[in-house]
Short mmCIF file of C-alpha atoms in Angstrom, two decimals:
data_model
loop_
_atom_site.label_atom_id
_atom_site.label_comp_id
_atom_site.label_asym_id
_atom_site.label_seq_id
_atom_site.Cartn_x
_atom_site.Cartn_y
_atom_site.Cartn_z
CA MET A 1 -54.57 3.04 26.04
CA GLU A 2 -51.06 3.01 24.62
CA ARG A 3 -48.63 0.78 26.47
CA SER A 4 -45.22 -0.67 25.74
CA PRO A 5 -44.84 -4.45 25.77
CA SER A 6 -42.42 -5.93 28.26
CA SER A 7 -39.81 -7.77 26.13
CA PRO A 8 -38.46 -7.60 23.52
CA ALA A 9 -40.00 -4.21 23.36
CA ALA A 10 -40.43 -0.85 21.83
CA ASN A 11 -39.61 0.98 24.97
CA HIS A 12 -40.83 4.53 25.25
CA VAL A 13 -38.85 6.14 28.01
CA GLU A 14 -40.13 9.27 29.65
CA ILE A 15 -40.26 10.68 33.14
CA LYS A 16 -42.75 13.46 33.71
CA VAL A 17 -41.44 15.92 36.25
CA ARG A 18 -43.57 18.35 38.16
CA PRO A 19 -41.43 21.44 38.73
CA ARG A 20 -41.72 24.26 41.22
CA ARG A 21 -44.46 26.78 41.04
CA GLY A 22 -45.26 30.15 42.56
CA ASP A 23 -41.85 31.39 43.64
CA ASN A 24 -43.09 34.96 43.48
CA VAL A 25 -46.47 34.41 45.00
CA GLY A 26 -47.52 36.58 47.90
CA HIS A 27 -50.75 35.97 49.74
CA PRO A 28 -52.91 39.09 49.63
CA ALA A 29 -52.80 40.68 53.04
CA PRO A 30 -56.11 41.11 54.87
CA VAL A 31 -57.40 44.59 55.38
CA ASP A 32 -55.99 46.48 58.32
CA THR A 33 -59.47 47.36 59.43
CA SER A 34 -58.28 49.80 62.05
CA SER A 35 -57.39 52.18 59.22
CA ARG A 36 -60.75 52.00 57.44
CA PRO A 37 -62.40 55.34 56.59
CA SER A 38 -64.61 56.91 59.21
CA ALA A 39 -67.62 56.13 57.04
CA THR A 40 -67.34 52.53 58.21
CA PRO A 41 -70.13 51.81 60.73
CA PHE A 42 -67.78 50.28 63.31
CA ARG A 43 -64.12 50.47 64.13
CA LEU A 44 -62.69 46.96 64.09
CA THR A 45 -60.60 46.29 67.20
CA ALA A 46 -60.06 42.89 68.74
CA PRO A 47 -60.95 42.26 72.39
CA SER A 48 -58.39 42.04 75.21
CA GLY A 49 -55.97 44.35 73.43
CA GLU A 50 -55.38 42.00 70.51
CA ASP A 51 -54.34 43.59 67.23
CA LYS A 52 -56.15 41.20 64.90
CA PRO A 53 -59.60 39.57 64.96
CA PHE A 54 -58.26 36.32 63.47
CA LYS A 55 -56.07 33.86 65.30
CA ARG A 56 -52.47 33.60 64.09
CA TRP A 57 -51.30 30.00 64.04
CA THR A 58 -47.77 28.73 64.50
CA SER A 59 -46.67 27.00 61.31
CA TRP A 60 -45.32 23.50 61.95
CA LEU A 61 -47.08 21.25 59.43
CA VAL A 62 -45.62 22.83 56.29
CA PRO A 63 -42.04 22.62 57.62
CA SER A 64 -42.83 19.00 58.54
CA PHE A 65 -43.94 18.34 54.95
CA VAL A 66 -40.61 19.73 53.75
CA VAL A 67 -38.70 17.42 56.10
CA VAL A 68 -40.73 14.41 54.95
CA ASN A 69 -40.00 15.19 51.30
CA ILE A 70 -36.27 15.51 52.00
CA VAL A 71 -36.19 12.26 53.97
CA LEU A 72 -38.06 10.40 51.23
CA PHE A 73 -35.63 11.72 48.64
CA ALA A 74 -32.72 10.43 50.73
CA VAL A 75 -34.44 7.04 51.04
CA THR A 76 -35.01 6.99 47.27
CA MET A 77 -31.33 7.65 46.65
CA SER A 78 -30.43 4.85 49.04
CA VAL A 79 -32.77 2.46 47.23
CA ASN A 80 -31.31 3.62 43.92
CA ASP A 81 -27.75 2.68 44.98
CA CYS A 82 -26.17 3.88 41.74
CA PRO A 83 -22.73 2.22 42.19
CA LYS A 84 -24.44 -1.17 42.30
CA ASN A 85 -26.09 -0.73 38.91
CA SER A 86 -23.87 1.69 37.01
CA THR A 87 -20.19 2.43 36.49
CA SER A 88 -20.63 6.12 35.61
CA CYS A 89 -22.32 7.54 38.70
CA LEU A 90 -22.01 11.22 39.56
CA ALA A 91 -20.41 12.12 42.93
CA ARG A 92 -19.38 8.54 43.65
CA PHE A 93 -17.88 9.64 46.98
CA LEU A 94 -21.47 9.70 48.27
CA GLY A 95 -21.58 5.92 47.99
CA ARG A 96 -25.06 4.52 47.54
CA PHE A 97 -26.40 8.09 47.61
CA SER A 98 -24.50 9.08 44.46
CA PHE A 99 -26.48 10.34 41.46
CA GLN A 100 -27.30 8.74 38.15
CA PRO A 101 -25.28 10.00 35.13
CA LEU A 102 -26.36 13.44 33.91
CA LYS A 103 -27.34 12.09 30.49
CA GLU A 104 -29.83 9.86 32.29
CA ASN A 105 -31.07 12.29 34.93
CA PRO A 106 -29.94 15.93 34.54
CA LEU A 107 -31.75 16.89 37.77
CA LEU A 108 -29.19 15.09 39.96
CA GLY A 109 -31.34 12.26 41.15
CA PRO A 110 -32.19 8.56 41.05
CA SER A 111 -33.17 6.28 38.21
CA ALA A 112 -36.68 5.74 36.93
CA SER A 113 -36.75 2.23 38.39
CA ALA A 114 -35.90 3.55 41.87
CA LEU A 115 -38.71 6.11 41.64
CA GLU A 116 -41.05 3.36 40.49
CA LYS A 117 -40.12 1.22 43.51
CA MET A 118 -40.78 4.14 45.85
CA GLY A 119 -44.27 4.82 44.48
CA ALA A 120 -44.08 7.00 41.37
CA LEU A 121 -47.28 7.37 39.39
CA GLU A 122 -47.44 4.69 36.71
CA VAL A 123 -50.91 4.28 35.24
CA ASP A 124 -50.46 0.63 34.25
CA LYS A 125 -49.74 -0.35 37.86
CA VAL A 126 -52.57 1.79 39.21
CA VAL A 127 -55.17 0.32 36.84
CA HIS A 128 -54.08 -3.30 36.37
CA LYS A 129 -52.18 -4.05 39.57
CA HIS A 130 -54.52 -2.22 41.96
CA GLN A 131 -51.85 0.16 43.24
CA ALA A 132 -54.10 3.18 43.68
CA TRP A 133 -51.87 4.38 46.51
CA ARG A 134 -49.48 5.67 43.85
CA LEU A 135 -51.91 8.56 43.29
CA ILE A 136 -50.85 9.80 46.74
CA THR A 137 -47.23 8.69 47.06
CA CYS A 138 -46.06 10.21 43.77
CA ALA A 139 -46.64 13.72 45.18
CA TRP A 140 -44.02 13.07 47.88
CA LEU A 141 -41.25 11.97 45.51
CA HIS A 142 -38.87 14.06 43.43
CA ALA A 143 -36.75 13.33 40.38
CA GLY A 144 -33.63 15.14 41.58
CA VAL A 145 -31.97 17.66 43.86
CA PHE A 146 -32.96 20.63 41.67
CA HIS A 147 -36.55 19.40 41.47
CA LEU A 148 -36.72 18.92 45.26
CA LEU A 149 -35.10 22.26 46.07
CA ALA A 150 -37.38 24.26 43.79
CA ASN A 151 -40.58 22.65 45.07
CA MET A 152 -39.65 22.87 48.75
CA LEU A 153 -38.73 26.56 48.51
CA SER A 154 -42.10 27.22 46.87
CA LEU A 155 -43.88 25.21 49.56
CA LEU A 156 -42.20 27.18 52.34
CA PHE A 157 -42.91 30.50 50.62
CA ILE A 158 -46.61 29.81 50.03
CA GLY A 159 -47.53 27.24 52.67
CA ILE A 160 -46.18 28.86 55.85
CA ARG A 161 -48.16 32.05 55.27
CA LEU A 162 -51.36 30.11 54.61
CA GLU A 163 -50.88 27.87 57.64
CA GLN A 164 -50.34 30.89 59.86
CA GLU A 165 -53.63 32.34 58.68
CA PHE A 166 -55.85 29.24 58.49
CA GLY A 167 -54.23 26.57 60.66
CA PHE A 168 -52.61 23.21 59.99
CA VAL A 169 -55.81 21.17 59.59
CA ARG A 170 -57.31 23.13 56.72
CA ILE A 171 -54.03 23.77 54.89
CA GLY A 172 -52.89 20.17 55.40
CA LEU A 173 -56.11 18.81 53.91
CA LEU A 174 -55.98 21.31 51.05
CA TYR A 175 -52.40 20.31 50.21
CA ILE A 176 -52.96 16.54 50.30
CA ILE A 177 -56.31 16.51 48.47
CA SER A 178 -54.99 18.87 45.80
CA GLY A 179 -52.02 16.58 45.27
CA PHE A 180 -54.41 13.68 44.78
CA GLY A 181 -56.49 15.71 42.32
CA GLY A 182 -53.40 16.57 40.31
CA SER A 183 -52.32 12.92 40.17
CA LEU A 184 -55.79 11.82 39.10
CA LEU A 185 -55.99 14.23 36.16
CA SER A 186 -52.43 13.36 35.16
CA ALA A 187 -53.27 9.64 35.14
CA LEU A 188 -56.30 10.24 32.92
CA PHE A 189 -54.27 12.06 30.26
CA ILE A 190 -50.71 10.71 30.50
CA GLN A 191 -50.77 6.94 30.15
CA SER A 192 -47.06 6.29 29.52
CA GLY A 193 -43.96 6.92 31.60
CA ILE A 194 -43.91 7.80 35.28
CA SER A 195 -44.69 11.04 37.07
CA VAL A 196 -43.44 12.45 40.38
CA GLY A 197 -43.44 15.80 42.16
CA ALA A 198 -45.30 18.03 44.61
CA SER A 199 -46.25 20.78 42.19
CA GLY A 200 -49.84 19.51 41.85
CA ALA A 201 -50.27 20.14 45.58
CA LEU A 202 -48.46 23.48 45.26
CA PHE A 203 -50.85 24.55 42.53
CA GLY A 204 -53.64 23.54 44.90
CA LEU A 205 -52.36 26.12 47.37
CA LEU A 206 -52.39 28.74 44.60
CA GLY A 207 -55.95 27.76 43.67
CA GLY A 208 -56.97 27.98 47.32
CA MET A 209 -55.48 31.47 47.56
CA LEU A 210 -57.55 32.59 44.59
CA SER A 211 -60.85 31.20 45.87
CA GLU A 212 -60.11 32.54 49.37
CA LEU A 213 -59.71 36.02 47.92
CA ILE A 214 -63.02 35.67 46.08
CA THR A 215 -65.09 34.26 48.94
CA ASN A 216 -63.62 36.67 51.54
CA TRP A 217 -63.87 39.67 49.23
CA THR A 218 -65.13 42.08 51.93
CA LEU A 219 -62.01 41.63 54.06
CA TYR A 220 -59.47 42.81 51.50
CA ALA A 221 -58.15 46.22 50.57
CA ASN A 222 -57.04 46.86 46.97
CA LYS A 223 -59.19 43.93 45.91
CA LEU A 224 -58.83 44.31 42.17
CA ALA A 225 -55.06 44.73 42.29
CA ALA A 226 -54.70 41.63 44.48
CA LEU A 227 -56.95 39.61 42.16
CA VAL A 228 -55.18 40.66 38.96
CA THR A 229 -51.74 40.00 40.47
CA LEU A 230 -52.68 36.52 41.68
CA ILE A 231 -54.32 35.56 38.38
CA PHE A 232 -51.26 36.79 36.47
CA ILE A 233 -48.93 34.65 38.60
CA ILE A 234 -51.12 31.57 38.15
CA VAL A 235 -51.41 32.03 34.37
CA VAL A 236 -47.65 32.49 33.97
CA ASN A 237 -46.95 29.30 35.91
CA LEU A 238 -49.50 27.33 33.90
CA VAL A 239 -48.04 28.62 30.63
CA VAL A 240 -44.58 27.43 31.70
CA GLY A 241 -46.16 23.99 32.05
CA ILE A 242 -46.62 23.65 28.29
CA LEU A 243 -42.90 22.98 27.93
CA PRO A 244 -42.00 19.38 27.06
CA HIS A 245 -41.38 16.83 29.85
CA VAL A 246 -43.47 18.84 32.31
CA ASP A 247 -46.66 17.27 33.65
CA ASN A 248 -49.00 20.24 33.28
CA PHE A 249 -52.08 18.06 33.76
CA ALA A 250 -50.96 17.53 37.36
CA HIS A 251 -50.71 21.31 37.73
CA ILE A 252 -54.18 21.89 36.28
CA GLY A 253 -55.75 19.11 38.36
CA GLY A 254 -54.11 20.38 41.53
CA PHE A 255 -55.15 23.96 40.82
CA LEU A 256 -58.80 23.07 40.14
CA SER A 257 -58.96 20.91 43.27
CA GLY A 258 -57.40 23.61 45.41
CA PHE A 259 -59.66 26.28 43.91
CA LEU A 260 -62.78 24.33 44.91
CA LEU A 261 -61.34 23.41 48.31
CA GLY A 262 -60.65 27.08 49.05
CA PHE A 263 -64.39 27.80 49.00
CA ILE A 264 -64.85 24.96 51.50
CA PHE A 265 -61.93 25.32 53.91
CA LEU A 266 -60.90 28.98 53.76
CA VAL A 267 -64.15 30.85 54.39
CA ARG A 268 -63.95 33.87 56.73
CA PRO A 269 -66.80 35.75 58.45
CA GLN A 270 -67.89 38.87 56.59
CA TYR A 271 -66.48 42.25 57.63
CA ARG A 272 -69.69 43.66 59.13
CA TRP A 273 -70.08 40.62 61.43
CA ILE A 274 -66.50 41.01 62.66
CA SER A 275 -67.08 44.73 63.25
CA GLN A 276 -70.20 44.01 65.26
CA LYS A 277 -68.49 41.34 67.37
CA PHE A 278 -65.38 43.33 68.23
CA THR A 279 -66.78 46.80 68.89
CA SER A 280 -68.83 48.17 71.73
CA GLN A 281 -71.17 49.84 69.26
CA GLY A 282 -71.70 46.56 67.49
CA ARG A 283 -72.88 44.74 70.60
CA THR A 284 -76.09 46.76 70.60
CA ALA A 285 -76.60 46.77 66.87
CA THR A 286 -78.98 44.62 64.86
CA PRO A 287 -77.57 41.06 64.56
CA ILE A 288 -75.74 40.37 61.30
CA ASN A 289 -75.26 36.98 59.67
CA LYS A 290 -71.75 35.60 60.15
CA HIS A 291 -71.41 34.62 56.48
CA ARG A 292 -73.00 35.93 53.33
CA THR A 293 -75.36 33.91 51.17
CA TYR A 294 -72.91 33.68 48.27
CA GLN A 295 -70.33 32.11 50.62
CA TYR A 296 -72.72 29.30 51.52
CA ALA A 297 -73.68 28.85 47.86
CA LEU A 298 -70.05 28.61 46.74
CA LEU A 299 -69.27 26.15 49.54
CA ILE A 300 -72.10 23.76 48.63
CA PHE A 301 -71.49 24.03 44.88
CA SER A 302 -67.74 23.41 45.28
CA LEU A 303 -68.23 20.44 47.61
CA VAL A 304 -70.67 18.74 45.23
CA LEU A 305 -68.53 19.45 42.16
CA LEU A 306 -65.37 18.18 43.87
CA ILE A 307 -66.96 14.92 45.04
CA VAL A 308 -68.59 14.24 41.67
CA GLY A 309 -65.36 15.08 39.83
CA PHE A 310 -63.29 12.69 41.94
CA ILE A 311 -65.83 9.87 41.62
CA VAL A 312 -66.17 10.23 37.85
CA GLY A 313 -62.40 10.56 37.42
CA LEU A 314 -61.68 7.41 39.45
CA ILE A 315 -64.30 5.41 37.55
CA MET A 316 -62.81 6.49 34.22
CA LEU A 317 -59.28 5.72 35.42
CA PHE A 318 -60.01 2.19 36.61
CA ARG A 319 -61.95 1.46 33.44
CA GLY A 320 -58.79 2.26 31.51
CA VAL A 321 -60.14 5.37 29.76
CA ASN A 322 -57.55 7.48 27.94
CA VAL A 323 -59.12 10.95 27.86
CA ASN A 324 -56.76 12.06 25.08
CA GLN A 325 -58.62 9.71 22.73
CA ARG A 326 -61.85 11.57 23.47
CA CYS A 327 -60.40 15.08 23.36
CA SER A 328 -58.38 15.86 20.24
CA TRP A 329 -56.97 19.16 21.54
CA CYS A 330 -56.43 18.47 25.25
CA HIS A 331 -52.81 17.36 24.79
CA TYR A 332 -51.95 20.98 23.97
CA LEU A 333 -52.68 21.84 27.61
CA SER A 334 -49.53 19.97 28.61
CA CYS A 335 -47.23 20.62 25.68
CA VAL A 336 -47.40 22.88 22.62
CA PRO A 337 -44.99 21.92 19.81
CA THR A 338 -42.84 24.68 18.34
CA ALA A 339 -39.89 25.00 15.98
CA ARG A 340 -37.58 24.58 18.98
CA TRP A 341 -39.04 21.40 20.47
CA ASN A 342 -41.25 18.43 19.70
CA CYS A 343 -43.82 17.18 22.19
CA ASN A 344 -43.51 13.60 20.98
CA SER A 345 -40.53 12.06 22.71
CA GLN A 346 -38.40 9.86 20.53
CA LYS A 347 -39.19 6.18 20.95
CA GLU A 348 -36.30 3.80 21.42
CA PHE A 349 -36.48 0.20 20.25
CA CYS A 350 -34.35 -2.46 21.92
CA GLU A 351 -34.05 -6.19 21.51
CA THR A 352 -33.53 -8.06 24.76
CA ILE A 353 -32.44 -11.56 25.71
CA GLN A 354 -32.35 -12.53 29.38
CA PHE A 355 -30.20 -15.24 30.96
CA GLY A 356 -30.85 -15.47 34.68
CA ASN A 357 -29.87 -12.15 36.24
CA GLN A 358 -28.21 -10.87 33.07
CA MET A 359 -29.95 -9.09 30.20
CA ASN A 360 -28.35 -8.76 26.78
CA MET A 361 -29.80 -5.72 25.06
CA THR A 362 -29.27 -4.23 21.59
CA CYS A 363 -30.45 -0.77 20.53
CA GLU A 364 -32.02 -0.93 17.07
CA ARG A 365 -31.30 2.73 16.32
CA ASN A 366 -27.54 2.76 16.81
CA GLY A 367 -26.74 -0.96 16.93
CA ARG A 368 -25.02 -0.76 20.31
CA SER A 369 -25.18 -3.82 22.57
CA SER A 370 -24.55 -4.29 26.25
CA ILE A 371 -25.12 -6.74 29.08
CA PHE A 372 -26.92 -5.41 32.16
CA GLN A 373 -26.81 -7.01 35.60
CA LEU A 374 -30.28 -7.38 37.14
CA SER A 375 -31.06 -7.21 40.82
CA ASP A 376 -33.61 -9.99 40.33
CA ASN A 377 -34.76 -12.33 37.56
CA ASN A 378 -38.00 -10.43 36.98
CA PRO A 379 -37.10 -6.82 36.05
CA SER A 380 -39.84 -4.21 35.90
CA ARG A 381 -40.86 -2.56 32.66
CA ALA A 382 -39.50 0.77 33.89
CA GLN A 383 -36.12 -0.81 34.55
CA VAL A 384 -36.00 -2.33 31.05
CA GLN A 385 -37.00 1.03 29.57
CA GLU A 386 -34.24 2.73 31.49
CA PHE A 387 -31.61 0.27 30.24
CA CYS A 388 -32.82 0.84 26.68
CA ARG A 389 -32.60 4.59 27.04
CA GLN A 390 -29.08 4.41 28.42
CA LEU A 391 -28.00 2.17 25.55
CA CYS A 392 -29.55 4.34 22.83
CA SER A 393 -28.52 7.71 24.25
#
């Protein structure tokens, strides 16, 4: 596992950001069964004059998630307190909520050290300092205003529709577990820098939409068109993730987790059972199983695979396994080098000397020196890396 020493150090500075996903995603609409051809054995009408056989939920959890993310971002900015640590803050009239300089954080947000304090994913702390909670908290943090805005708009666009159809319990569990799955895969492949963002959980919602379409196949009109459209949207979003500085492993992990969870949480009764239940003709017909055999098979297979995957992944993580060392091509899933960009971020080397709460630092690349004021006498590695990046930029 590649790690940077604390001081004096070769400090590799990198923040992996999980951007928005699925802005143009629409959940395939269930079949309006009242307009099915007359060849259908039963006309599907809900009892008591209801228009739909499935309950429509009021969405409150997804908007609550959005509020929580916004509040946590505000708290992160308060903890960051840019004027206390920098003389070139952006929008200084905001006081302690002002942003770090654009050359340090172009997304209009806090510093890496502030994100680290709030619970960003840093593999070294997860493995060696027993801070496994970072696998959860990192999905609720964002690197900047643009990052937060993009992810929250995507969450509202995708999540509200799903919560209305399947309820807050199932969608809430799908979102949180998918976020954990994205963080876990990211930690297994990206061992340096820190990672924040909700896009792993957002990809989980996309994966759940795909598996829900597959397992509830009999309830959908224009099945093939809906399937091709959804797959196209997912593939496009995953391809965008191969750009540098984007944590595509979190996207892939979240998508796979959500895809398996969709077979578990988002199962609907088959069309013939609904027809029998909600029609007068159906009440005298031969009883029909509520779910099909393949739905049960997919549920059991997905549950077993998900549990085994999480257990194996956690064991590998806490044993310090770097999966990139065992898979020579896997790094291309997160970044593909081209003539326009390089996937290997430039490493900055700085010499540091600390006197109490002051750190004298010299960048070896450009020879610049500066003295940084420390909030305490024991600065974190992320904070030292950030100072080095500022000095060498």
